[in-house]
Amino acid sequence: MDARLLLFGPFAVVGEGAPPAVRGAIPQAILARLALAGGPMSADALIGDLWQTPTDAVLSSLRAHISRLRARGWGDVLHGGRDGYALALAPERVDVLEYERLIAGAVPGERAEVLAAADALWRGAPLAWAGEFPFTAGVVRRLEAARRAARIELATLRMHAGDPVGVVEALAEQAASAPDDEDVVALLATALARSGRTSDAIAALDAFARAADADHARGLDELRQSIVRQDPVVLGIAPAGAEPTVERAGIPIPLTRFVGRSRELESVRRGRADSRLVTLTGAAGVGKTRLAVEVARRAGHSEDEAQWLVDLAAVVEPDDVVPALAEVTGAAEPTVDAVVQIIAGRRGLLILDNAEHVLGAVAAVCSALLERCAGLNVIVTSRESMRMAGERVLVIEPLLGGQVDEAVDLFLQRATDSSGVVEWDDAQRASVRALCARLDGLPLAIELAASRLDVLTLAELADSLARPGAVSTAGRHDSIESAIAWSVRLTSADETRMLSQLAAFAGTFTLEMVAGICDAGDADAREIAVSLARKSLISTVSGARERRFRMLESVRHYVRATLPLDDEAAWSRRHAAWLAGYAERLAPRLRTAQAKATRGAIAAARPDLDAAIAWAIDAGERAIAVRLVGALAWYWHERGAGADTISLIERALALPGDPLPDAEANALRAATFIASAGLEAGEVRRYVARLGEAAARAADPLHPMLAGAMRAHVASSVGDEDTVDEALRTAADHREQVGDAARWAVADYLLVRGDALRQLGRPAQALDALGECYRLATEAGDAWALRGACYVTGRTLISVRRPADALPVLRTGAISSLEIEDAAGALAAVDVFAAALVQLDRPTRAAELFGAVDALGERYTPHHGGSGGTLTADARERARQALTAEQWQAAVEAGRRRDLRWVMSNLHPAP
C-alpha cells in the first residue's frame, strides 16, 4: 500500500492506492494506535488504549472493527494473530512518525533544513479528533514537547545564521499559543530586537511579565534592560559577530549525556534567581556534583561571564580552602583579597564541590566573597547545609518513586555506552527498573552497575549486585561504599554510635522512635538523628503523613558491616518494648475516623513491628510478645491474615513466663473474634471458654464484660436461652464498673448483646441494645461500632418485616464503613440492603445490587463484618423467582459492571 496516514489535523489517508475513507472514531483510533505502536499489540493492550471503561463485549467489538477494516481495503497491511494486531505501514508513511524521525536524525550541517521540513508536516494538532481515547494524551504531550524543542532549536539556528526575520515568523505562532513559555518569549524578543522592532520586543517581554509568576518574570528582566540599552551582543552586532563565551575554570566537560533531573535543574535555576547562595545536599552518589556542573554548562554569557569549580574533596584542613580557591581562580596570592580581585566586577558562578568536611571554612569564604562581589553566585555541594542566612538549600533525592523512569533512562544510556546495545525490550526495562530500585536510585551506583554490562548480562549483573561490594572498586567517588566510608569518617562519636543503632531499624523511623528506642547517653537522640540527616547519612521519606526517615540500603549495609551495635540484645529489647506501647496507643484509633491515618502509621512501622514480634518470641519475652499480638490482631485481621494472627497469638501465649491476665484477655478476645468469623463452632466455643478464664483473672472489668457478651453470642447461635441470659446478666454486672474511658468496649458489648438477642428471636430487646450502641458509638466517634450497629439493626428490622425502616439504617452503616475504608463492611450492608428491597417488591434493583456485591466482593475479599447468611440467600432466591431468567441475568450482569461509587449513590428503594 502506497498510501500515507495523516494524524496531524483531521484524520486522513491519502496517496495512490489509498483505501476508501475510514468512517467512525473507533476504526480511525485503531489504525492510529497500531501505526504509532510500530509493532504488534496484544488485544488487551489495544483495548486498554482505546476504551475508557471496557465492557465484557469489548473484545468482540474490537474484532468486528478489525474485520470491517480488513474488508474495506486494509487487509494487506492490517494483520492479526497470536502475537496481536499490527499495521504494516513504514514509518515514513505515517506523518507523526516521520516527524519524530526527522527531528531526531538530522546531522548538524543539515539540521536547520531538516527541522524546517519536519515543521511543515505539522498541519494541525495531532490526534485532535481522538481526545476521548486513553492513548492520545501521552502521545500528544510527547509531540507537543518535541515540537517546542524543535522550534526553539530551529529558531536558534536561524538566529545564529543571521535570519532574525525568519525566527520571528517561526516563533510567532508558538508564542501566541504559549505566552508563558520563557524560552520562546526570550528568543522571539531577541529576534524582534535584531529585526529593528525594539518596541515590539519590549512589548512581548512586558506581556510575559504580566502573565508569568514573579520568578519567571525576573528571568527576562536582564534581557529587557539589554534591549533598552541596545546591548550589541543582544542585537547581534558584537565585534566577533557571535555571542561571547563563558570563561570557565575547573568546570569539567562531561563525557556522558546528562539524563533527566529537569525538575532539579529548574529548582537550581530558580534558587539562583532567589538567592546568591545555593547549597545542594543529598546522599553520597546522588548526583549533586553532576547537577551543579550541568547547571553551569547550561548557563550562557547573559547569566555568567565566568565560572569556577573548586573540588574540595582533596582538601584536608579548613585552612586549605582559600588556597585551593585561589589556585582555581588564578589569584596571585592564597588570600581572600586576591580572590576578590579576580572575581569582583563580573557576573560569575563559583561552585564549591564536596564541602561537607570543611563546612565552617567554606561558610566563612562564602560570606566574604558574596559580601564583596555583587555579581557572584555560589553553589555549594555538601552532605549537609551550612545553615547560613540567605542560603537556599535544595535536597537532591535519589531517582525513586516518580523519578524511577529517569533512573531507568540513566542506566540504559550508560549501558548503551558500555555494551553497544541500543534497543531494550519491555522485559529488559522491567529488570532494569528492579535493579535501579535495588541500587536505591543513586545515579553513581546506577552508572557503576551499568558500566559492567560490557562483560555481564542483565541477569548476571542482578546476581552480582546481590553480593556485598558488587559496585565497589576504589577511590572516594569510584564506589558507593567508599563514598559512604568518607561520610562516616566525618561523624562525631555520638553520631557514629547513633548510626549503628539507626541501621538496626528494619524500616523507616520517626524521631519519636529514635528518642524512645536509641541510647544517646546524655545527648538528645533526636538532635543527633537530625544531624545525620543533614549529613545525608539518613534520608527523609517523601510523601509520608508524618516525618519519617530511612537509611539507604547501601548505607545500612556499610554501617552494619563496619559499626556493630554495642549491645544488640539491649537495643532489641528497647525496640520491641517501645513498639508494643506504640501499637497499644494506635490500636483503638482503628475504630474511629482516624482509621485511614492509623493504618498508614502501622503500615509505615510494619517492618519494625514484625521484627519486634519475631525477636520477642525468639527471645522468650512473653510480656512484650503478648502485648504486641493483642494490639495488632485487628489490623492483621483486616488485612486478611486471620489464621496467621491466631497462630501468632498462640505462639505468644505459649511462651513461659509470669501470668499477664489483662494482656492475655486482650489477645484471647481478638483470637475469639477472629475464630468466630472463620473457624468451626467447637473451636469457637473453646476460645470463648479460654477468654472467660482469662477475663476472670483480669483486673479491668471490660474483659469479663466482653467475654460474657461473646459467650452469650455463641450460645444464642444454638438457641441456648439459659446460657444467653446468664452470660448477659454477668456482662451487665461488669458493665457498671467500666469507666467512660472505655466507651468503645461498652459499645462492643451492646453490639454483641443486640446480635445475640436477634439470633435468639427477641427483636425488641435486640433493637433496644442496638439503639443504645448506636448512640454511644456516635458520641464516641466509634465508626466501627456504629457500622456494626447499623448492620445488625438492619437485619433485625428485616426479620420483623420492617424493610422500609431498615433501608436508611443500612445506608448509614455502609457509609460509616467507607469512612474507615472498610469496603468489605460496606458491601455486607449493601447485601442486606438488597434483601430489604426484595421485601419491598423491588427485585430488579435488588438483583443489580446483588451482582455488584458479588463482583466487588471478589475485589475487596471481605475478611470481617459478618455475612448475610440465610437472610440474603433466601432473598436472592425470592428475587430470582420474581423475575424471568433473562431479567435476573441482565440485572445481575448490569450490577457486576458497577463500581463502588455507583453502588453507594444508589442505596435507595427506587425500582
Short mmCIF file of C-alpha atoms in Angstrom, two decimals, residues 588-594 742-749 751 773-789 816 819-820:
data_model
loop_
_atom_site.label_atom_id
_atom_site.label_comp_id
_atom_site.label_asym_id
_atom_site.label_seq_id
_atom_site.Cartn_x
_atom_site.Cartn_y
_atom_site.Cartn_z
CA PRO A 588 -8.10 1.99 69.42
CA ARG A 589 -7.85 4.54 66.60
CA LEU A 590 -8.57 1.83 64.01
CA ARG A 591 -12.21 2.05 65.09
CA THR A 592 -12.51 5.79 64.52
CA ALA A 593 -12.46 8.34 61.72
CA GLN A 594 -8.67 8.28 62.16
CA ALA A 742 -13.64 2.51 77.73
CA ARG A 743 -16.86 3.56 75.99
CA TRP A 744 -15.66 1.66 72.91
CA ALA A 745 -15.80 -1.53 74.99
CA VAL A 746 -19.34 -0.76 76.17
CA ALA A 747 -20.38 -0.13 72.55
CA ASP A 748 -18.87 -3.51 71.61
CA TYR A 749 -20.74 -5.21 74.46
CA LEU A 751 -23.44 -4.63 69.73
CA CYS A 773 -24.92 1.06 70.93
CA TYR A 774 -25.60 3.44 68.02
CA ARG A 775 -25.99 6.41 70.37
CA LEU A 776 -22.84 5.62 72.30
CA ALA A 777 -20.80 4.95 69.13
CA THR A 778 -21.95 8.26 67.65
CA GLU A 779 -20.97 10.17 70.80
CA ALA A 780 -17.58 8.44 70.98
CA GLY A 781 -16.80 8.73 67.26
CA ASP A 782 -16.53 4.94 67.10
CA ALA A 783 -17.17 4.29 63.41
CA TRP A 784 -16.62 0.54 63.72
CA ALA A 785 -19.31 0.05 66.39
CA LEU A 786 -21.63 2.43 64.54
CA ARG A 787 -21.46 0.49 61.27
CA GLY A 788 -21.91 -2.77 63.21
CA ALA A 789 -24.99 -1.41 64.98
CA SER A 816 -19.83 4.58 58.01
CA GLU A 819 -15.44 6.34 56.28
CA ILE A 820 -12.97 3.94 57.87
#
